[in-house]
Amino acid sequence: MKILIKNGHVVDPKNNLDAAMDVLIENKRISKVAKSIADKADQEVDAAGKVVCPGLIDAHVHLRQPGFEYKETVETGLRAALKGGFTGVCPMPNTSPVSDSRSDMEFLLGEARRLSLIRVWPVGAVTLGQEGKELTEFGELKKGGAVALSDDGRPISNSNILRRALEYAKKFDLVIMVHCQDEELFCGGCMNEGVVSTRLGLPGIPVEAESAEVARDIQLADLTGGRLHFCHISSGKSIDLIRQAKSQGSRVTAETCPHYFHLTEEAVLHYRTAAKMNPPLRTAEDVAAVKRALRDGTLDILSTDHAPHSENEKDAEFDKAPFGITGLETSLGLSLALVKEGVISLKELIDKMSAKPAGILKIDRGHLSPGAPADVTVFDPELEWTVDKKEFESKSSNTPFLGKKLKGRATDVFCDGRWVMKNGKIA
């Protein structure tokens, strides 16, 4: 089977491509990328006016299965990711029961194979039951398919446990992904601590609840030489610490999410639970710091932290509603705003959403090299659309971006050479 993608603008940061080119897929792999390909193909895609890039990768999602299927399932989560232009996602282990064994990793991979939509790269728990007490079997998790380890959703408060985890993970070249939250400073807070929390009469979460853990974790990464990845960084203080650590050679990487460069704490005015997340939305100064860090590379990648919840759960008093928002179907449109604002280039954006996540996870994806598996995303950067929950593939619609007009959307997606989304419709 040959598929020829013609007339598109190919952007492949790893191979330094940023030009009008054609892409030929043959036998599930990239066969050729060139200015004009005359080969006859079984199927042709006219990508005129569109960007053709390596398949997008989301290194941080919550698919909720097993245990919380009323929020999301592997199937609905992967359909949402596909609609958003992703060819692979990394589900976090905070399910019920916690995904902390080899069989849990194999379950996720089996579901992905059964559904035949896009790829899943599981993240295994660092500690049994995510209780922060006893390390899981890292080697068995890797054999089962885990590409990283995390207790995301919970911090690893015990410094010695995190130290041992970083040392143990080195043996298997696995990265530890950390949710930075000082529990004593967090102390039941439900939004950013500041003027807005005072006005609303809600308990706040100080920036230091994040940055204090970031500072500790950098020291532990330096002590052990282990690879550490910071999840969903939200504040300028944390960014300053990470920037300094990188300049001194620390083996740390970091991500942020679209909500942290689009919204401030004022989005929760009127007790709007759709904008309640953890870490919380911060100030305009923090938003500016996030954008600077994306520009200078302090923040390596963009993830969604896709965290679906039911309407009943979110339709509660603000302090009782769960943290988290969905993001898979809006991420590309929201992130392209960075390019339009001149914060980063299109090539840099695609790098942060494909090649760099693949590099952190040590998976051979995120490029269009001849012979590589044909994971390809095609998107129209000028396509205008409105975020409408009726169009969502996700089971949940807990996002503060409902009704927002966005520009830029995936139209076609190829995973392992299969044309899995055609003209915005899942095949």
Short mmCIF file of C-alpha atoms in Angstrom, two decimals, residues 12 75 78 105 156 166 214 245 254 273 305 323 377 395 414:
data_model
loop_
_atom_site.label_atom_id
_atom_site.label_comp_id
_atom_site.label_asym_id
_atom_site.label_seq_id
_atom_site.Cartn_x
_atom_site.Cartn_y
_atom_site.Cartn_z
CA ASP A 12 10.17 18.08 10.53
CA GLU A 75 -11.34 4.18 23.55
CA LEU A 78 -7.76 7.76 22.15
CA MET A 105 1.04 -1.89 31.16
CA ILE A 156 6.49 11.90 46.11
CA LEU A 166 15.94 8.09 40.57
CA VAL A 214 10.99 21.81 42.24
CA ALA A 245 19.49 23.97 36.95
CA ALA A 254 9.98 20.23 31.93
CA THR A 273 -15.08 25.03 38.30
CA ASP A 305 -2.62 16.92 31.31
CA PHE A 323 -9.15 19.46 39.82
CA THR A 377 -0.20 14.61 11.37
CA LYS A 395 -16.69 11.44 27.35
CA PHE A 414 -1.72 8.52 9.83
#
